[in-house]
């Protein structure tokens, strides 16, 4: 009941933030004009502005944040560690690397089907590798360390790619991509990425119950009736699909998956299963609001979303980590 | 329901080193069996093989006559409840929510339990004297209270077999006796219990059956009265001792 009303509040906040985002842009539109567009009687120009520019950007932000928020919460439940996020298992970094390669070799542009496919292929490659590792090891720590290794390795490959960028233009393009942004997204981009994000999130919600059992530790979770291997597989594939889809939409945006579940846990009695949906809703809202904030800032060139997320998220990450000193499972 | 848990010729190897070699045992209903032996004797490995967490490389575990491996994971969980050594909880759940995880194998959501689940949880909370604490966060509990939470979690599954790995570790004498009393209650209502205990004197006083383990093997497995002798204690623990009736005094290491 409690988490039901929490979800309602978060859903409404999310909707409001998406609508707010529709007001923002170089053309001033009144509430009436925007409302007309949504009921289908707006002017052609206004409809174009809302449906082709502002709404896709807001929805892309929401989808990205929702995917990252839920993936983070699910990985934290699986690894029983509040510092886990899609990044820690190397899923984001391999996904970014793959999409960068597509841009680098000029096979695709930021608005073609090839980009989401490669981002998701990267995420799934990382998750498949981790799944294999998860089958052969019982230890969560080992799994985290493998993830750290994957992150470092794909980071090195990324540097290599940037190092050999043929011209300044390509370099700028690649750097832009790795910084993370939801500017200039189309409904087509959304349509390519959403099925992956939604199926990933569906898989995570479906296997959420096992995360509660994992609170007791793996041995006791097995004892109360949890299929550990299957639980790991579902969370890894679910988080892989959702994260891959989010990278395809927005590039690398960090820390949403850490901060959101951390803030929400007290509201769901710290139940790792019940924190999933609120984390998705709040993560989506957070990214939309951050994107609005970026557009309001009077900077010469627009700040990148990933940069702002890291500027806020990294100190929060350190704070959460420092708080854990001396606690259980450190 | 009463259930007999038995094992035939269990062997577990890790990197070709034998952790258990051809261990057979039989745990009967209405009996409290204590598993004792020095560190590294293979006690935890044996419990993990019995519960299927680390299935044995050779040999089989049986529930009455049924092989454990023929049961699904939830079926097994409804018949055997297990308390591992590790007691830390990853998240500061409320006491009631943590205990409710014992009903996981029955399929309910922690947030929406059916009346049977609720009944089982209430009974376990009452038995373990946790009713007053049911809304407390588990990270604010003392070690004794936390260990009662875990015991309540195991009891509320209403499984006929209870297996626990050092359930008395780090408890004060009063808490130890309280925990043993709860286990005794469980056994007297038809339960089958097997505890690993490190305190030889406590095991000697409270167990109906003793299983003496050393180097991955069971040396003796019989009623407490028959196996509690200075000779056996020397063979297993390498210490000299005095035994009178059910009390044991350790005199010192063997020379």
Coordinates of C-alpha atoms in Angstrom, one line a residue:
Chain A
X1 CA 0.0 0.0 0.0
X2 CA 2.7 2.3 1.1
X3 CA 4.9 1.7 -2.0
X4 CA 1.7 2.0 -4.1
X5 CA 1.1 5.6 -3.0
X6 CA 4.8 6.3 -3.3
X7 CA 4.7 5.1 -6.9
X8 CA 1.7 7.2 -7.6
X9 CA 3.4 10.4 -6.3
X10 CA 6.6 9.6 -8.3
X11 CA 4.6 8.9 -11.5
X12 CA 2.8 12.2 -11.2
X13 CA 6.0 14.0 -10.6
X14 CA 7.5 12.3 -13.6
X15 CA 4.6 13.4 -15.8
X16 CA 4.8 16.9 -14.6
X17 CA 8.5 17.1 -15.3
X18 CA 8.0 15.8 -18.8
X19 CA 5.2 18.4 -19.4
X20 CA 7.5 21.1 -18.0
X21 CA 10.2 20.1 -20.4
X22 CA 7.8 20.7 -23.3
X23 CA 7.6 24.4 -22.3
X24 CA 11.3 24.9 -22.8
X25 CA 13.0 26.0 -26.0
X26 CA 13.7 28.9 -28.3
X27 CA 10.1 29.4 -29.3
X28 CA 7.8 30.5 -26.4
X29 CA 4.6 28.4 -26.3
X30 CA 1.7 29.1 -24.0
X31 CA 0.0 26.4 -21.9
X32 CA -3.0 26.6 -24.2
X33 CA -0.9 26.1 -27.3
X34 CA 0.8 23.1 -25.8
X35 CA -2.5 21.6 -24.6
X36 CA -3.9 22.0 -28.1
X37 CA -1.0 20.0 -29.5
X38 CA -1.7 17.1 -27.1
X39 CA -5.4 17.0 -28.0
X40 CA -4.5 17.1 -31.6
X41 CA -5.7 20.6 -32.6
X42 CA -2.4 22.6 -32.4
X43 CA -0.9 24.5 -35.3
X44 CA 1.3 22.5 -37.7
X45 CA 4.4 24.4 -36.5
X46 CA 3.7 24.0 -32.8
X47 CA 2.9 20.3 -33.3
X48 CA 6.3 19.9 -35.0
X49 CA 8.1 21.7 -32.2
X50 CA 6.5 19.6 -29.5
X51 CA 6.3 16.2 -31.1
X52 CA 9.6 16.3 -33.0
X53 CA 11.8 18.2 -30.7
X54 CA 10.7 18.7 -27.1
X55 CA 8.7 15.6 -26.3
X56 CA 11.2 13.1 -27.7
X57 CA 14.0 14.8 -25.8
X58 CA 12.0 14.7 -22.5
X59 CA 10.9 11.1 -23.1
X60 CA 14.4 10.0 -24.0
X61 CA 15.6 11.6 -20.8
X62 CA 12.9 9.8 -18.8
X63 CA 13.5 6.4 -20.4
X64 CA 17.2 6.7 -19.9
X65 CA 16.8 7.7 -16.2
X66 CA 14.2 5.0 -15.6
X67 CA 16.4 2.3 -17.2
X68 CA 19.4 3.4 -15.2
X69 CA 17.5 3.8 -11.9
X70 CA 16.0 0.4 -12.1
X71 CA 19.1 -1.4 -13.3
X72 CA 21.1 0.2 -10.5
X73 CA 18.5 -0.8 -7.9
X74 CA 18.4 -4.4 -9.2
X75 CA 22.2 -4.8 -9.4
X76 CA 22.5 -3.4 -5.9
X77 CA 19.9 -6.0 -4.7
X78 CA 21.7 -8.8 -6.5
X79 CA 25.2 -7.8 -5.3
X80 CA 23.9 -6.7 -1.9
X81 CA 25.9 -3.5 -2.1
X82 CA 24.5 0.0 -2.5
X83 CA 27.4 1.1 -4.6
X84 CA 26.7 -1.2 -7.5
X85 CA 25.4 0.4 -10.7
X86 CA 25.3 -0.6 -14.4
X87 CA 28.7 1.0 -14.7
X88 CA 30.4 -1.2 -12.0
X89 CA 29.8 -4.4 -14.0
X90 CA 31.2 -2.9 -17.1
X91 CA 27.9 -3.0 -18.9
X92 CA 27.7 0.7 -19.6
X93 CA 31.3 1.1 -20.6
X94 CA 31.3 -1.8 -23.2
X95 CA 28.0 -0.5 -24.5
X96 CA 29.5 3.0 -25.0
X97 CA 32.6 1.5 -26.5
X98 CA 30.6 -0.4 -29.1
X99 CA 28.5 2.6 -30.1
X100 CA 31.7 4.7 -30.3
X101 CA 33.2 2.2 -32.7
X102 CA 30.1 2.5 -34.9
X103 CA 30.5 6.3 -34.9
X104 CA 34.3 6.0 -35.4
X105 CA 34.2 3.9 -38.5
X106 CA 31.4 6.0 -39.8
X107 CA 29.1 3.0 -40.3
X108 CA 26.3 4.8 -38.5
X109 CA 25.3 8.2 -37.3
X110 CA 23.6 9.2 -34.0
X111 CA 20.2 8.7 -35.6
X112 CA 20.3 5.3 -37.3
X113 CA 19.3 1.9 -36.2
X114 CA 22.9 0.7 -36.1
X115 CA 23.7 2.8 -33.0
X116 CA 21.1 1.3 -30.7
X117 CA 21.9 -2.2 -32.0
X118 CA 25.6 -1.8 -31.4
X119 CA 25.0 -0.3 -27.9
X120 CA 22.8 -3.1 -27.0
X121 CA 25.2 -5.7 -28.5
X122 CA 27.9 -4.2 -26.4
X123 CA 25.8 -4.4 -23.2
X124 CA 24.7 -7.9 -24.0
X125 CA 28.3 -9.0 -24.7
X126 CA 29.3 -7.7 -21.3
X127 CA 26.3 -9.3 -19.7
X128 CA 26.9 -12.6 -21.5
X129 CA 30.5 -12.6 -20.3
X130 CA 29.3 -11.8 -16.8
X131 CA 26.6 -14.5 -17.0
X132 CA 29.3 -17.1 -17.8
X133 CA 31.4 -15.8 -14.9
X134 CA 28.4 -16.0 -12.6
X135 CA 27.8 -19.6 -13.5
X136 CA 31.4 -20.5 -12.7
X137 CA 31.7 -18.5 -9.5
X138 CA 29.5 -18.3 -6.5
X139 CA 31.2 -15.2 -5.2
X140 CA 29.7 -11.8 -5.7
X141 CA 33.0 -10.1 -5.0
X142 CA 34.6 -12.0 -7.9
X143 CA 31.7 -10.8 -10.1
X144 CA 32.3 -7.1 -9.1
X145 CA 36.0 -7.5 -9.7
X146 CA 35.4 -8.9 -13.2
X147 CA 33.1 -6.0 -13.8
X148 CA 35.9 -3.5 -12.8
X149 CA 38.2 -5.4 -15.1
X150 CA 35.8 -5.1 -18.0
X151 CA 35.3 -1.3 -17.3
X152 CA 39.1 -0.7 -17.3
X153 CA 39.7 -2.7 -20.4
X154 CA 36.9 -1.0 -22.4
X155 CA 38.1 2.3 -21.1
X156 CA 41.5 1.6 -22.5
X157 CA 40.1 0.6 -25.8
X158 CA 38.1 3.8 -25.8
X159 CA 41.2 5.8 -25.2
X160 CA 42.8 4.0 -28.1
X161 CA 39.9 4.9 -30.4
X162 CA 40.1 8.5 -29.3
X163 CA 43.9 8.5 -29.7
X164 CA 43.6 7.4 -33.3
X165 CA 40.6 9.6 -34.2
X166 CA 41.4 10.6 -37.9
X167 CA 40.4 14.2 -37.6
X168 CA 39.4 16.8 -35.0
X169 CA 35.8 16.6 -36.2
X170 CA 35.5 12.9 -35.5
X171 CA 37.2 13.4 -32.1
X172 CA 34.7 16.0 -31.1
X173 CA 31.9 13.8 -32.2
X174 CA 33.2 10.8 -30.2
X175 CA 33.9 12.9 -27.1
X176 CA 30.4 14.4 -27.4
X177 CA 28.9 10.9 -27.5
X178 CA 30.8 9.7 -24.4
X179 CA 29.7 12.7 -22.4
X180 CA 26.1 11.7 -22.7
X181 CA 23.2 13.8 -23.8
X182 CA 19.5 13.5 -24.8
X183 CA 19.5 16.6 -27.1
X184 CA 18.2 16.2 -30.6
X185 CA 16.6 12.8 -30.1
X186 CA 13.7 11.8 -32.4
X187 CA 10.7 9.6 -31.8
X188 CA 12.4 7.1 -34.1
X189 CA 15.4 6.9 -31.8
X190 CA 13.0 6.3 -29.0
X191 CA 11.2 3.6 -30.9
X192 CA 14.5 1.7 -31.5
X193 CA 15.6 1.8 -27.9
X194 CA 12.3 1.5 -26.0
X195 CA 11.6 -2.2 -26.7
X196 CA 14.9 -3.2 -25.2
X197 CA 14.6 -0.9 -22.2
X198 CA 11.0 -2.0 -21.5
X199 CA 11.8 -5.7 -21.9
X200 CA 14.8 -5.4 -19.6
X201 CA 12.8 -3.6 -17.0
X202 CA 10.0 -6.1 -17.3
X203 CA 12.5 -8.9 -16.6
X204 CA 13.8 -7.1 -13.6
X205 CA 10.4 -6.5 -12.1
X206 CA 9.4 -10.1 -12.8
X207 CA 12.4 -11.4 -10.8
X208 CA 12.3 -8.7 -8.1
X209 CA 11.0 -11.0 -5.4
X210 CA 14.2 -12.9 -5.2
X211 CA 16.1 -9.7 -4.4
X212 CA 14.3 -9.6 -1.1
X213 CA 15.5 -13.1 -0.2
X214 CA 19.1 -12.1 -1.2
X215 CA 19.0 -9.7 1.8
X216 CA 19.8 -12.7 4.0
X217 CA 22.9 -13.5 1.9
X218 CA 23.3 -16.1 -0.8
X219 CA 23.4 -19.2 1.5
X220 CA 20.3 -18.3 3.4
X221 CA 18.5 -17.1 0.2
X222 CA 19.1 -20.5 -1.3
X223 CA 17.8 -22.0 2.0
X224 CA 14.5 -20.1 1.9
X225 CA 14.0 -21.4 -1.7
X226 CA 15.6 -19.0 -4.1
X227 CA 17.2 -20.3 -7.4
X228 CA 20.4 -18.4 -7.2
X229 CA 21.7 -19.1 -10.7
X230 CA 18.4 -18.1 -12.3
X231 CA 18.1 -15.0 -10.2
X232 CA 21.6 -13.8 -11.3
X233 CA 20.9 -14.6 -14.9
X234 CA 17.6 -12.6 -15.0
X235 CA 19.0 -9.6 -13.2
X236 CA 22.1 -9.5 -15.4
X237 CA 20.2 -9.9 -18.7
X238 CA 17.5 -7.4 -17.5
X239 CA 20.0 -4.8 -16.5
X240 CA 22.0 -5.4 -19.7
X241 CA 19.0 -4.8 -22.0
X242 CA 17.8 -1.7 -20.1
X243 CA 21.3 -0.2 -19.8
X244 CA 22.2 -1.0 -23.4
X245 CA 19.0 0.7 -24.5
X246 CA 19.7 3.8 -22.4
X247 CA 23.2 4.1 -23.8
X248 CA 21.8 3.9 -27.3
X249 CA 19.5 6.8 -26.4
X250 CA 21.8 9.0 -24.4
X251 CA 25.4 7.7 -24.3
X252 CA 27.1 7.4 -20.9
X253 CA 25.2 8.9 -18.0
X254 CA 26.5 7.8 -14.6
X255 CA 25.4 7.7 -11.0
X256 CA 21.6 7.9 -11.6
X257 CA 21.5 4.2 -10.7
X258 CA 23.3 4.8 -7.4
X259 CA 21.7 8.0 -6.1
X260 CA 18.0 7.2 -6.8
X261 CA 17.7 3.9 -5.1
X262 CA 19.8 5.2 -2.1
X263 CA 17.3 8.1 -1.6
X264 CA 14.2 5.9 -2.0
X265 CA 15.1 2.9 0.2
X266 CA 13.8 4.3 3.5
X267 CA 10.4 4.8 1.9
X268 CA 10.0 1.1 1.0
X269 CA 11.3 -0.2 4.3
X270 CA 14.6 -1.0 2.6
X271 CA 13.0 -3.9 0.7
X272 CA 15.3 -4.4 -2.4
X273 CA 12.3 -5.7 -4.4
X274 CA 10.0 -2.8 -3.7
X275 CA 12.6 -0.2 -4.5
X276 CA 12.8 -1.1 -8.2
X277 CA 9.7 0.6 -9.6
X278 CA 10.2 3.8 -7.5
X279 CA 13.8 4.0 -8.6
X280 CA 12.8 3.8 -12.3
X281 CA 10.1 6.5 -11.9
X282 CA 12.4 8.8 -9.8
X283 CA 15.4 8.1 -12.0
X284 CA 13.4 9.2 -15.1
X285 CA 12.2 12.3 -13.4
X286 CA 15.7 13.1 -12.2
X287 CA 17.2 13.0 -15.7
X288 CA 14.4 15.1 -17.2
X289 CA 14.8 17.7 -14.4
X290 CA 18.6 17.7 -14.9
X291 CA 18.1 18.2 -18.6
X292 CA 15.7 21.1 -18.0
X293 CA 18.3 22.6 -15.6
X294 CA 21.0 22.3 -18.3
X295 CA 18.8 24.2 -20.8
X296 CA 18.1 26.9 -18.4
X297 CA 21.8 27.6 -17.6
X298 CA 23.0 30.6 -19.6
X299 CA 26.1 28.8 -20.8
X300 CA 27.8 29.5 -24.2
X301 CA 27.6 25.9 -25.3
X302 CA 25.1 23.6 -23.8
X303 CA 26.4 21.5 -20.9
X304 CA 26.3 17.8 -21.5
X305 CA 23.8 15.8 -19.3
X306 CA 26.4 13.1 -18.5
X307 CA 28.8 15.8 -17.2
X308 CA 26.1 17.3 -14.9
X309 CA 25.1 13.9 -13.7
X310 CA 28.7 13.1 -12.8
X311 CA 29.2 16.5 -11.1
X312 CA 26.3 15.8 -8.8
X313 CA 26.5 12.0 -8.7
X314 CA 30.2 11.5 -8.0
X315 CA 30.3 13.4 -4.7
X316 CA 27.0 11.7 -3.7
X317 CA 28.7 8.4 -4.5
X318 CA 31.7 9.2 -2.3
X319 CA 29.3 10.3 0.5
X320 CA 27.3 7.0 0.4
X321 CA 30.6 5.1 0.3
X322 CA 32.0 7.0 3.3
X323 CA 28.8 6.4 5.3
X324 CA 29.2 2.7 4.9
X325 CA 32.4 2.6 6.8
X326 CA 32.1 0.0 9.6
X327 CA 28.7 -1.2 8.5
X328 CA 27.9 -4.8 7.5
X329 CA 29.3 -6.2 4.2
X330 CA 31.8 -3.5 3.8
Chain B
X1 CA 4.7 -34.1 9.6
X2 CA 7.9 -35.8 10.7
X3 CA 10.8 -36.4 8.4
X4 CA 14.0 -38.4 8.5
X5 CA 17.1 -36.9 6.9
X6 CA 19.8 -39.3 5.9
X7 CA 22.9 -39.3 3.8
X8 CA 24.8 -42.1 2.2
X9 CA 28.5 -42.0 1.3
X10 CA 28.7 -38.2 0.7
X11 CA 32.0 -37.0 -0.7
X12 CA 32.9 -33.4 -1.5
X13 CA 36.1 -32.3 -3.0
X14 CA 37.6 -28.9 -3.6
X15 CA 40.5 -28.7 -6.1
X16 CA 40.9 -32.4 -5.7
X17 CA 41.4 -32.1 -1.9
X18 CA 38.7 -34.1 -0.1
X19 CA 36.6 -31.9 2.3
X20 CA 34.2 -34.8 3.0
X21 CA 35.0 -38.4 2.4
X22 CA 32.3 -40.9 2.3
X23 CA 30.1 -39.6 5.1
X24 CA 26.9 -41.3 6.1
X25 CA 24.4 -40.2 8.7
X26 CA 20.9 -40.5 9.8
X27 CA 18.9 -37.7 11.5
X28 CA 15.7 -38.9 13.2
X29 CA 12.6 -36.9 14.2
X30 CA 12.2 -36.0 17.8
X31 CA 16.0 -35.9 18.2
X32 CA 18.3 -33.0 18.7
X33 CA 21.6 -34.0 17.0
X34 CA 24.7 -32.0 17.5
X35 CA 27.6 -32.0 15.0
X36 CA 30.9 -31.5 16.8
X37 CA 34.5 -31.5 15.7
X38 CA 37.6 -29.3 15.5
X39 CA 37.9 -26.4 13.0
X40 CA 38.2 -27.6 9.5
X41 CA 36.6 -31.0 10.2
X42 CA 34.1 -30.4 7.4
X43 CA 31.0 -29.6 9.5
X44 CA 29.9 -26.6 7.4
X45 CA 30.6 -28.5 4.2
X46 CA 28.5 -31.4 5.5
X47 CA 25.6 -29.0 6.3
X48 CA 25.9 -27.4 2.8
X49 CA 25.7 -30.9 1.2
X50 CA 22.7 -31.8 3.3
X51 CA 20.8 -28.6 2.3
X52 CA 21.9 -28.8 -1.3
X53 CA 23.7 -25.4 -1.3
X54 CA 26.9 -27.3 -2.3
X55 CA 25.6 -30.7 -3.6
X56 CA 28.0 -33.6 -2.8
X57 CA 30.2 -34.8 -5.6
X58 CA 29.4 -38.4 -4.7
X59 CA 26.7 -39.9 -2.6
X60 CA 23.1 -38.9 -2.0
X61 CA 20.9 -37.2 0.6
X62 CA 17.5 -38.6 1.3
X63 CA 14.4 -37.2 2.9
X64 CA 12.7 -40.3 4.2
X65 CA 13.3 -42.5 1.1
X66 CA 13.2 -39.6 -1.4
X67 CA 16.5 -38.3 -2.9
X68 CA 16.9 -34.6 -2.1
X69 CA 17.9 -33.9 -5.7
X70 CA 14.5 -34.9 -6.9
X71 CA 12.9 -32.0 -5.1
X72 CA 12.6 -28.5 -6.6
X73 CA 14.3 -25.7 -4.7
X74 CA 11.1 -24.3 -3.1
X75 CA 9.9 -27.9 -2.2
X76 CA 13.2 -28.5 -0.5
X77 CA 13.0 -25.1 1.3
X78 CA 9.6 -26.0 2.7
X79 CA 11.0 -29.2 4.2
X80 CA 14.5 -28.1 5.4
X81 CA 15.2 -24.7 7.1
X82 CA 18.8 -23.8 7.4
X83 CA 20.6 -21.1 9.4
X84 CA 24.1 -20.5 7.9
X85 CA 26.8 -18.9 10.0
X86 CA 26.6 -15.5 8.3
X87 CA 24.0 -13.4 10.1
X88 CA 24.5 -10.0 8.5
X89 CA 21.6 -8.6 6.5
X90 CA 22.4 -6.5 3.4
X91 CA 19.7 -4.0 4.1
X92 CA 18.2 -2.8 7.4
X93 CA 14.8 -4.5 7.1
X94 CA 12.2 -4.3 9.8
X95 CA 12.3 -7.4 12.1
X96 CA 8.9 -8.6 10.8
X97 CA 9.9 -8.3 7.2
X98 CA 13.2 -10.2 7.8
X99 CA 11.3 -13.0 9.6
X100 CA 8.8 -13.1 6.7
X101 CA 11.5 -14.1 4.3
X102 CA 11.2 -17.5 5.9
X103 CA 8.0 -17.8 3.9
X104 CA 9.7 -17.1 0.6
X105 CA 9.2 -20.7 -0.7
X106 CA 5.4 -20.3 -0.2
X107 CA 5.4 -17.7 -2.9
X108 CA 3.9 -14.6 -1.2
X109 CA 5.2 -11.0 -1.6
X110 CA 6.7 -9.6 1.6
X111 CA 4.3 -6.8 1.3
X112 CA 1.1 -8.9 0.8
X113 CA 1.2 -12.1 2.8
X114 CA -1.8 -14.4 3.0
X115 CA -3.4 -15.3 6.4
X116 CA -1.5 -18.6 6.7
X117 CA 1.8 -16.8 6.1
X118 CA 0.9 -14.1 8.6
X119 CA -0.1 -16.7 11.2
X120 CA 3.2 -18.6 10.8
X121 CA 5.2 -15.3 11.1
X122 CA 3.2 -14.2 14.2
X123 CA 3.8 -17.6 15.9
X124 CA 7.5 -17.5 15.2
X125 CA 7.7 -13.9 16.5
X126 CA 5.9 -14.9 19.7
X127 CA 8.0 -18.1 20.1
X128 CA 11.2 -16.1 19.8
X129 CA 10.0 -13.2 21.9
X130 CA 10.2 -10.7 19.1
X131 CA 6.7 -9.3 19.1
X132 CA 7.8 -6.1 20.9
X133 CA 10.6 -5.7 18.4
X134 CA 8.7 -6.5 15.2
X135 CA 8.8 -2.9 13.8
X136 CA 12.5 -2.3 14.7
X137 CA 15.2 -2.0 12.1
X138 CA 17.5 -5.0 12.2
X139 CA 20.6 -2.8 12.2
X140 CA 19.6 -1.5 15.7
X141 CA 19.4 -5.0 17.3
X142 CA 21.9 -6.6 19.6
X143 CA 23.6 -9.8 18.5
X144 CA 21.3 -12.0 20.6
X145 CA 18.2 -10.3 19.2
X146 CA 19.5 -10.6 15.6
X147 CA 20.1 -14.3 16.1
X148 CA 16.5 -14.7 17.4
X149 CA 15.3 -13.0 14.2
X150 CA 17.2 -15.6 12.1
X151 CA 15.8 -18.4 14.2
X152 CA 12.3 -17.0 13.9
X153 CA 12.9 -16.8 10.1
X154 CA 13.8 -20.5 10.1
X155 CA 10.9 -21.5 12.4
X156 CA 8.2 -19.6 10.4
X157 CA 8.9 -21.8 7.3
X158 CA 7.4 -24.6 9.4
X159 CA 9.8 -27.0 7.8
X160 CA 10.0 -30.3 9.7
X161 CA 13.9 -30.2 9.6
X162 CA 16.0 -27.5 11.1
X163 CA 19.7 -27.3 10.4
X164 CA 21.8 -24.6 11.9
X165 CA 25.5 -23.7 11.7
X166 CA 26.8 -22.5 15.1
X167 CA 23.5 -20.8 16.1
X168 CA 25.0 -20.1 19.6
X169 CA 28.2 -18.3 18.5
X170 CA 28.6 -14.9 20.1
X171 CA 25.6 -15.3 22.4
X172 CA 25.8 -14.9 26.2
X173 CA 24.9 -17.9 28.3
X174 CA 21.3 -16.9 28.9
X175 CA 20.7 -16.3 25.2
X176 CA 22.4 -19.7 24.4
X177 CA 20.0 -21.5 26.8
X178 CA 17.0 -19.6 25.3
X179 CA 18.0 -20.6 21.8
X180 CA 18.5 -24.2 22.8
X181 CA 15.1 -24.2 24.6
X182 CA 13.5 -23.1 21.3
X183 CA 15.2 -25.8 19.4
X184 CA 14.2 -28.3 22.1
X185 CA 10.6 -27.2 21.7
X186 CA 10.8 -27.7 18.0
X187 CA 12.2 -31.2 18.4
X188 CA 9.6 -32.2 20.9
X189 CA 6.8 -31.3 18.5
X190 CA 8.2 -33.8 16.0
X191 CA 11.0 -31.8 14.5
X192 CA 14.4 -33.1 13.3
X193 CA 17.2 -30.8 14.3
X194 CA 20.9 -30.8 13.6
X195 CA 23.1 -28.1 15.1
X196 CA 26.8 -27.5 14.7
X197 CA 28.1 -26.4 18.1
X198 CA 31.5 -25.3 19.1
X199 CA 30.9 -25.6 22.8
X200 CA 31.5 -29.2 23.7
X201 CA 30.0 -28.8 27.2
X202 CA 26.7 -27.3 25.8
X203 CA 26.5 -30.0 23.2
X204 CA 27.1 -32.8 25.7
X205 CA 24.4 -31.4 28.0
X206 CA 21.7 -30.8 25.4
X207 CA 22.1 -33.2 22.5
X208 CA 20.3 -36.5 22.2
X209 CA 22.7 -37.6 19.5
X210 CA 26.3 -36.6 18.8
X211 CA 28.1 -36.7 15.5
X212 CA 31.9 -36.5 16.0
X213 CA 33.7 -35.3 12.9
X214 CA 37.4 -35.0 12.1
X215 CA 39.2 -34.5 8.8
X216 CA 36.2 -34.8 6.7
X217 CA 35.0 -38.0 8.2
X218 CA 32.5 -39.0 10.9
X219 CA 34.3 -40.9 13.6
X220 CA 31.3 -41.6 15.8
X221 CA 27.5 -41.1 15.4
X222 CA 25.4 -42.3 18.3
X223 CA 23.5 -41.4 21.5
X224 CA 25.2 -38.8 23.6
X225 CA 25.6 -41.1 26.6
X226 CA 27.4 -43.8 24.6
X227 CA 29.9 -41.5 22.7
X228 CA 30.7 -39.0 25.4
X229 CA 33.9 -40.5 26.7
X230 CA 37.4 -39.1 27.3
X231 CA 38.8 -41.5 24.7
X232 CA 36.6 -40.2 21.9
X233 CA 37.1 -36.5 23.0
X234 CA 40.9 -37.2 22.8
X235 CA 40.6 -38.8 19.4
X236 CA 38.5 -36.0 17.9
X237 CA 39.8 -32.8 19.7
X238 CA 43.2 -33.8 20.8
X239 CA 42.6 -32.8 24.4
X240 CA 42.4 -34.5 27.8
X241 CA 39.1 -34.3 29.6
X242 CA 37.0 -35.5 32.5
X243 CA 33.5 -36.7 31.8
X244 CA 30.9 -37.4 34.5
X245 CA 27.4 -38.1 33.4
X246 CA 26.8 -35.3 30.9
X247 CA 29.3 -32.7 32.0
X248 CA 32.7 -32.3 30.4
X249 CA 35.7 -30.6 31.8
X250 CA 38.6 -30.0 29.4
X251 CA 41.9 -30.5 31.3
X252 CA 44.4 -29.5 28.6
X253 CA 46.0 -30.4 25.3
X254 CA 47.3 -33.9 24.8
X255 CA 51.0 -34.3 25.3

